[in-house]
């Protein structure tokens, strides 16, 4: 059973980070929050670090939809880290509110060859691991859409739209729009292979299927956020929005567009 005031803290186990975590642990104790024996019992799962650490925390705790994730940044501002280590009083205050202010973030469910699904908070990327291109048939719902040949594709959540997707020329999407953005990485376009050439955004009930054309030269690598999956002979990847979302504790006056502005403008 979860108890309202139990928390679980995740951070990279270095000496420096252990030191950084001490004032936080002390503040939490003073406010009567207790360390949960495992993350399964915790109401609050706290990540200390950057966005990278937040992505790992959510992955390692199984993308729980029944707890509240908290991101505390150790240096700069981040997209998933509402708080910084200089704002611990504000953090405690926010955790003690009778009605907690949370954001809900859509996540992507990726199924490789009908096996158990993987979840993604930023994106699922499928790309060539060699100097050669690879070919995929792209289907939306059950309809064939295009044949892609090139380096790969990024399928990003709205919150992931500011990461790899953005570097590949994709649009930044408001997390209030549950959707997946499909973005090409260096598609080859000629009379034989033709793709849309721009990224496109799929609504929440769509399914995307990438069927890898088995040419004998295909060596794609699949990544879910910052983790690479190793599957020897992938035939297809099915992607859709998961039917659950994660909840993240929100700092007041720190909207998504606020963070986009601060980070990029
Ligand atoms: P990394 O290569 O060490 O860092 C990637 C950078 O992206 C870091 O500055 C990270 O912030 C930031 N970031 C992570 N999620 C973000 C988000 N939703 N919006 C804006 N920036 C974000 O890898 P990592 O830290 O483990 O992060 C994994 C992510 O890197 C992947 O999910 C992918 O989106 C991204 N990536 C980008 C490229 C590219 O732009 N060409 C290539 C591969 C992967 P922190 O410093 O706070 O961690
Ligand atoms: Mn990083």
Short mmCIF file of C-alpha atoms and ligand atoms in Angstrom, two decimals:
data_model
loop_
_atom_site.label_atom_id
_atom_site.label_comp_id
_atom_site.label_asym_id
_atom_site.label_seq_id
_atom_site.Cartn_x
_atom_site.Cartn_y
_atom_site.Cartn_z
CA UNK A 1 0.00 0.00 0.00
CA UNK A 2 1.23 3.49 -0.72
CA UNK A 3 1.35 6.02 2.00
CA UNK A 4 0.77 9.66 1.10
CA UNK A 5 4.10 10.87 2.47
CA UNK A 6 6.52 8.26 1.15
CA UNK A 7 9.11 9.22 -1.43
CA UNK A 8 11.80 7.46 -3.40
CA UNK A 9 14.87 9.33 -4.58
CA UNK A 10 16.83 8.55 -7.75
CA UNK A 11 20.18 10.01 -8.72
CA UNK A 12 23.45 8.96 -10.29
CA UNK A 13 25.46 7.24 -7.56
CA UNK A 14 28.53 9.49 -7.53
CA UNK A 15 30.12 11.06 -4.46
CA UNK A 16 29.23 14.55 -5.72
CA UNK A 17 25.56 13.63 -6.22
CA UNK A 18 25.39 11.96 -2.81
CA UNK A 19 26.56 15.24 -1.26
CA UNK A 20 24.03 17.18 -3.37
CA UNK A 21 21.21 14.92 -2.18
CA UNK A 22 21.87 15.51 1.56
CA UNK A 23 20.12 18.91 1.96
CA UNK A 24 17.15 17.54 0.02
CA UNK A 25 16.85 14.44 2.20
CA UNK A 26 17.09 16.63 5.32
CA UNK A 27 14.34 18.99 4.11
CA UNK A 28 12.09 16.05 3.24
CA UNK A 29 12.64 14.52 6.69
CA UNK A 30 11.88 17.81 8.45
CA UNK A 31 8.62 17.98 6.52
CA UNK A 32 7.72 14.42 7.66
CA UNK A 33 8.25 12.73 4.31
CA UNK A 34 9.66 9.22 4.66
CA UNK A 35 11.83 7.17 2.33
CA UNK A 36 9.77 4.35 0.82
CA UNK A 37 11.35 0.88 1.06
CA UNK A 38 11.04 0.49 -2.73
CA UNK A 39 9.80 2.78 -5.47
CA UNK A 40 6.60 0.72 -5.73
CA UNK A 41 5.41 2.06 -2.37
CA UNK A 42 6.32 5.68 -3.05
CA UNK A 43 3.74 8.38 -3.73
CA UNK A 44 6.50 10.72 -4.90
CA UNK A 45 9.35 9.51 -7.10
CA UNK A 46 12.04 12.16 -7.18
CA UNK A 47 14.77 12.47 -9.79
CA UNK A 48 17.84 14.54 -8.95
CA UNK A 49 19.90 15.53 -12.00
CA UNK A 50 18.95 16.72 -15.48
CA UNK A 51 16.41 15.59 -18.06
CA UNK A 52 18.63 12.60 -18.68
CA UNK A 53 18.24 11.51 -15.06
CA UNK A 54 14.48 12.12 -15.19
CA UNK A 55 14.13 9.88 -18.27
CA UNK A 56 16.06 7.12 -16.50
CA UNK A 57 14.02 7.48 -13.31
CA UNK A 58 10.72 7.11 -15.14
CA UNK A 59 12.04 4.11 -17.11
CA UNK A 60 13.48 2.32 -14.08
CA UNK A 61 10.23 2.76 -12.15
CA UNK A 62 8.06 1.38 -14.94
CA UNK A 63 6.27 4.55 -16.11
CA UNK A 64 3.87 4.49 -13.15
CA UNK A 65 0.66 6.44 -13.67
CA UNK A 66 -0.39 6.19 -10.01
CA UNK A 67 2.41 8.23 -8.46
CA UNK A 68 3.79 11.72 -8.85
CA UNK A 69 7.19 12.20 -10.43
CA UNK A 70 9.31 15.16 -9.43
CA UNK A 71 12.31 16.50 -11.36
CA UNK A 72 14.94 18.49 -9.48
CA UNK A 73 17.71 19.92 -11.59
CA UNK A 74 21.22 20.11 -10.22
CA UNK A 75 22.33 22.89 -12.54
CA UNK A 76 20.44 24.38 -15.46
CA UNK A 77 16.71 24.38 -16.20
CA UNK A 78 15.33 21.31 -17.88
CA UNK A 79 12.16 20.24 -19.59
CA UNK A 80 11.18 17.61 -17.06
CA UNK A 81 12.79 19.25 -14.07
CA UNK A 82 10.46 21.90 -12.71
CA UNK A 83 12.56 22.51 -9.63
CA UNK A 84 16.23 23.24 -8.98
CA UNK A 85 18.35 22.43 -5.92
CA UNK A 86 18.06 26.10 -4.90
CA UNK A 87 14.28 25.83 -4.62
CA UNK A 88 13.89 23.17 -1.94
CA UNK A 89 11.46 25.21 0.21
CA UNK A 90 9.27 25.79 -2.80
CA UNK A 91 9.44 22.09 -3.60
CA UNK A 92 8.33 21.06 -0.09
CA UNK A 93 5.52 23.62 -0.24
CA UNK A 94 4.34 22.21 -3.57
CA UNK A 95 4.46 18.64 -2.18
CA UNK A 96 2.35 19.68 0.82
CA UNK A 97 -0.46 21.42 -1.08
CA UNK A 98 -3.82 19.81 -0.34
CA UNK A 99 -4.48 19.66 -4.08
CA UNK A 100 -1.22 18.88 -5.81
CA UNK A 101 -0.65 20.68 -9.08
CA UNK A 102 0.48 18.17 -11.66
CA UNK A 103 1.00 17.99 -15.40
CA UNK A 104 0.05 14.90 -17.32
CA UNK A 105 2.42 13.76 -20.03
CA UNK A 106 1.50 11.39 -22.88
CA UNK A 107 3.84 8.46 -23.46
CA UNK A 108 4.40 6.25 -26.50
CA UNK A 109 4.02 2.50 -26.45
CA UNK A 110 6.38 0.72 -28.87
CA UNK A 111 5.93 -2.95 -29.66
CA UNK A 112 8.69 -4.77 -31.50
CA UNK A 113 7.54 -7.87 -33.38
CA UNK A 114 4.48 -8.23 -31.13
CA UNK A 115 6.60 -8.66 -27.99
CA UNK A 116 5.91 -6.91 -24.66
CA UNK A 117 5.76 -3.15 -25.14
CA UNK A 118 8.39 -0.54 -24.29
CA UNK A 119 7.39 2.94 -23.19
CA UNK A 120 8.92 6.24 -24.26
CA UNK A 121 8.69 9.64 -22.62
CA UNK A 122 10.78 11.46 -25.26
CA UNK A 123 10.76 9.32 -28.35
CA UNK A 124 11.34 6.02 -30.03
CA UNK A 125 14.09 6.22 -32.64
CA UNK A 126 14.83 3.65 -35.26
CA UNK A 127 17.97 4.31 -37.22
CA UNK A 128 20.69 2.67 -39.22
CA UNK A 129 23.60 1.48 -37.16
CA UNK A 130 25.89 1.27 -40.18
CA UNK A 131 26.95 3.61 -42.98
CA UNK A 132 24.20 2.06 -45.13
CA UNK A 133 20.61 3.22 -45.38
CA UNK A 134 17.74 0.90 -44.60
CA UNK A 135 14.22 0.68 -45.96
CA UNK A 136 10.88 0.65 -44.14
CA UNK A 137 7.28 0.59 -45.22
CA UNK A 138 5.36 3.12 -43.19
CA UNK A 139 1.71 2.29 -42.40
CA UNK A 140 -0.79 4.51 -40.65
CA UNK A 141 -3.47 2.39 -38.99
CA UNK A 142 -3.67 -0.50 -41.41
CA UNK A 143 -3.03 1.59 -44.54
CA UNK A 144 0.25 1.62 -46.42
CA UNK A 145 1.47 5.25 -46.49
CA UNK A 146 5.02 5.47 -47.90
CA UNK A 147 8.31 3.64 -48.27
CA UNK A 148 11.15 5.28 -46.39
CA UNK A 149 14.80 4.86 -47.23
CA UNK A 150 17.43 6.70 -45.26
CA UNK A 151 19.04 6.98 -41.85
CA UNK A 152 15.95 6.51 -39.73
CA UNK A 153 12.87 7.92 -38.07
CA UNK A 154 12.03 9.58 -34.79
CA UNK A 155 8.59 9.14 -33.27
CA UNK A 156 8.32 11.75 -30.57
CA UNK A 157 5.88 12.54 -27.78
CA UNK A 158 4.91 16.20 -27.28
CA UNK A 159 7.42 16.57 -24.42
CA UNK A 160 10.04 14.82 -26.53
CA UNK A 161 9.40 17.25 -29.37
CA UNK A 162 11.99 19.67 -27.94
CA UNK A 163 14.72 16.99 -27.94
CA UNK A 164 15.98 14.88 -30.88
CA UNK A 165 12.86 15.69 -32.90
CA UNK A 166 13.67 19.39 -32.80
CA UNK A 167 17.26 18.83 -33.95
CA UNK A 168 15.83 16.93 -36.92
CA UNK A 169 13.67 19.93 -37.89
CA UNK A 170 10.43 18.83 -36.22
CA UNK A 171 7.88 21.14 -34.64
CA UNK A 172 7.59 21.78 -30.92
CA UNK A 173 4.24 20.36 -29.78
CA UNK A 174 2.18 21.46 -26.79
CA UNK A 175 1.95 18.53 -24.32
CA UNK A 176 -1.75 19.40 -24.01
CA UNK A 177 -2.14 17.73 -27.43
CA UNK A 178 -1.78 13.97 -26.89
CA UNK A 179 -0.06 12.98 -30.14
CA UNK A 180 2.98 11.41 -31.79
CA UNK A 181 5.20 13.29 -34.22
CA UNK A 182 6.78 11.19 -36.96
CA UNK A 183 10.02 12.70 -38.21
CA UNK A 184 12.51 11.54 -40.84
CA UNK A 185 16.27 11.43 -40.42
CA UNK A 186 17.87 12.07 -43.83
CA UNK A 187 15.42 10.39 -46.17
CA UNK A 188 16.60 9.54 -49.62
CA UNK A 189 14.15 10.89 -52.19
CA UNK A 190 14.32 9.88 -55.83
CA UNK A 191 12.10 8.31 -58.47
CA UNK A 192 12.22 5.00 -56.61
CA UNK A 193 11.76 6.15 -53.02
CA UNK A 194 9.47 8.99 -52.09
CA UNK A 195 8.48 10.14 -48.63
CA UNK A 196 6.35 13.03 -47.43
CA UNK A 197 9.54 14.94 -46.62
CA UNK A 198 8.11 16.78 -43.62
CA UNK A 199 7.30 15.53 -40.17
CA UNK A 200 3.65 14.73 -39.45
CA UNK A 201 1.62 14.55 -36.28
CA UNK A 202 -0.72 11.65 -35.53
CA UNK A 203 -3.75 11.90 -33.26
CA UNK A 204 -4.13 9.91 -30.08
CA UNK A 205 -6.01 6.93 -31.54
CA UNK A 206 -3.73 6.31 -34.53
CA UNK A 207 -1.29 3.47 -34.89
CA UNK A 208 1.96 3.67 -36.81
CA UNK A 209 3.64 0.53 -38.13
CA UNK A 210 7.16 0.52 -39.48
CA UNK A 211 7.84 -2.63 -41.47
CA UNK A 212 11.52 -3.12 -42.07
CA UNK A 213 12.15 -4.35 -45.58
CA UNK A 214 14.47 -7.33 -45.25
CA UNK A 215 17.17 -6.58 -47.81
CA UNK A 216 20.00 -8.32 -45.99
CA UNK A 217 21.62 -4.91 -45.48
CA UNK A 218 19.32 -3.75 -42.70
CA UNK A 219 20.94 -3.07 -39.36
CA UNK A 220 18.67 -0.68 -37.54
CA UNK A 221 19.12 0.17 -33.92
CA UNK A 222 16.04 0.99 -31.85
CA UNK A 223 16.22 3.42 -28.97
CA UNK A 224 13.58 4.26 -26.39
CA UNK A 225 14.55 7.65 -24.91
CA UNK A 226 18.18 7.28 -23.86
CA UNK A 227 18.28 3.52 -23.91
CA UNK A 228 19.25 1.40 -26.91
CA UNK A 229 17.43 -1.91 -27.35
CA UNK A 230 19.17 -4.83 -28.85
CA UNK A 231 17.07 -7.04 -31.06
CA UNK A 232 18.79 -9.09 -33.73
CA UNK A 233 16.27 -9.37 -36.56
CA UNK A 234 13.51 -6.81 -36.23
CA UNK A 235 10.65 -7.12 -38.70
CA UNK A 236 8.28 -4.44 -37.49
CA UNK A 237 7.77 -1.76 -34.88
CA UNK A 238 4.25 -0.75 -33.88
CA UNK A 239 3.76 2.58 -32.17
CA UNK A 240 0.81 4.25 -30.53
CA UNK A 241 0.08 6.51 -27.60
CA UNK A 242 -0.17 4.49 -24.41
CA UNK A 243 -3.52 4.50 -22.65
CA UNK A 244 -1.90 5.99 -19.57
CA UNK A 245 0.08 9.13 -18.81
CA UNK A 246 2.63 10.01 -16.18
CA UNK A 247 2.01 12.79 -13.67
CA UNK A 248 4.69 15.33 -12.84
CA UNK A 249 4.63 17.81 -9.97
CA UNK A 250 4.41 21.31 -11.33
CA UNK A 251 6.09 24.50 -10.23
CA UNK A 252 3.69 27.45 -10.51
CA UNK A 253 4.22 29.86 -13.41
CA UNK A 254 6.45 27.41 -15.23
CA UNK A 255 4.40 26.36 -18.22
CA UNK A 256 5.78 24.27 -21.08
CA UNK A 257 6.00 27.38 -23.29
CA UNK A 258 7.73 29.22 -20.48
CA UNK A 259 10.43 26.54 -20.47
CA UNK A 260 10.66 26.49 -24.28
CA UNK A 261 11.23 30.25 -24.21
CA UNK A 262 13.84 30.10 -21.46
CA UNK A 263 15.74 27.24 -23.05
CA UNK A 264 15.71 28.27 -26.69
CA UNK A 265 15.07 32.04 -26.99
P1 LIG B 1 22.57 13.28 -24.25
O1 LIG B 1 23.02 13.00 -25.61
O2 LIG B 1 23.52 13.28 -23.12
O3 LIG B 1 21.85 14.72 -24.18
C1 LIG B 1 20.89 15.20 -25.00
C2 LIG B 1 20.46 16.59 -24.55
O4 LIG B 1 19.04 16.66 -24.67
C3 LIG B 1 20.76 16.96 -23.10
O5 LIG B 1 21.10 18.33 -23.06
C4 LIG B 1 19.45 16.69 -22.39
O6 LIG B 1 19.28 17.47 -21.24
C5 LIG B 1 18.49 17.15 -23.45
N1 LIG B 1 17.13 16.65 -23.38
C6 LIG B 1 16.68 15.44 -22.96
N2 LIG B 1 15.35 15.40 -23.06
C7 LIG B 1 14.95 16.59 -23.54
C8 LIG B 1 13.69 17.16 -23.85
N3 LIG B 1 12.56 16.47 -23.72
N4 LIG B 1 13.65 18.42 -24.36
C9 LIG B 1 14.78 19.14 -24.53
N5 LIG B 1 16.00 18.66 -24.24
C10 LIG B 1 16.08 17.41 -23.76
O7 LIG B 1 21.39 12.23 -23.94
P2 LIG B 1 20.44 12.17 -22.68
O8 LIG B 1 20.71 13.29 -21.77
O9 LIG B 1 20.46 10.79 -22.19
O10 LIG B 1 19.03 12.44 -23.37
C11 LIG B 1 18.48 11.51 -24.24
C12 LIG B 1 17.83 12.26 -25.33
O11 LIG B 1 18.81 12.85 -26.17
C13 LIG B 1 17.06 11.38 -26.27
O12 LIG B 1 15.79 11.06 -25.76
C14 LIG B 1 17.00 12.27 -27.51
O13 LIG B 1 15.85 13.08 -27.51
C15 LIG B 1 18.18 13.17 -27.38
N6 LIG B 1 19.08 12.99 -28.52
C16 LIG B 1 19.28 14.07 -29.31
C17 LIG B 1 20.04 13.98 -30.44
C18 LIG B 1 20.20 15.19 -31.29
O14 LIG B 1 19.67 16.23 -30.93
N7 LIG B 1 20.88 15.08 -32.42
C19 LIG B 1 20.63 12.76 -30.79
C20 LIG B 1 20.43 11.67 -29.94
C21 LIG B 1 19.63 11.81 -28.80
P3 LIG B 1 20.06 17.18 -19.84
O15 LIG B 1 21.42 17.71 -20.04
O16 LIG B 1 19.26 17.95 -18.84
O17 LIG B 1 20.06 15.70 -19.58
MN1 LIG B 2 22.52 14.31 -20.78
#
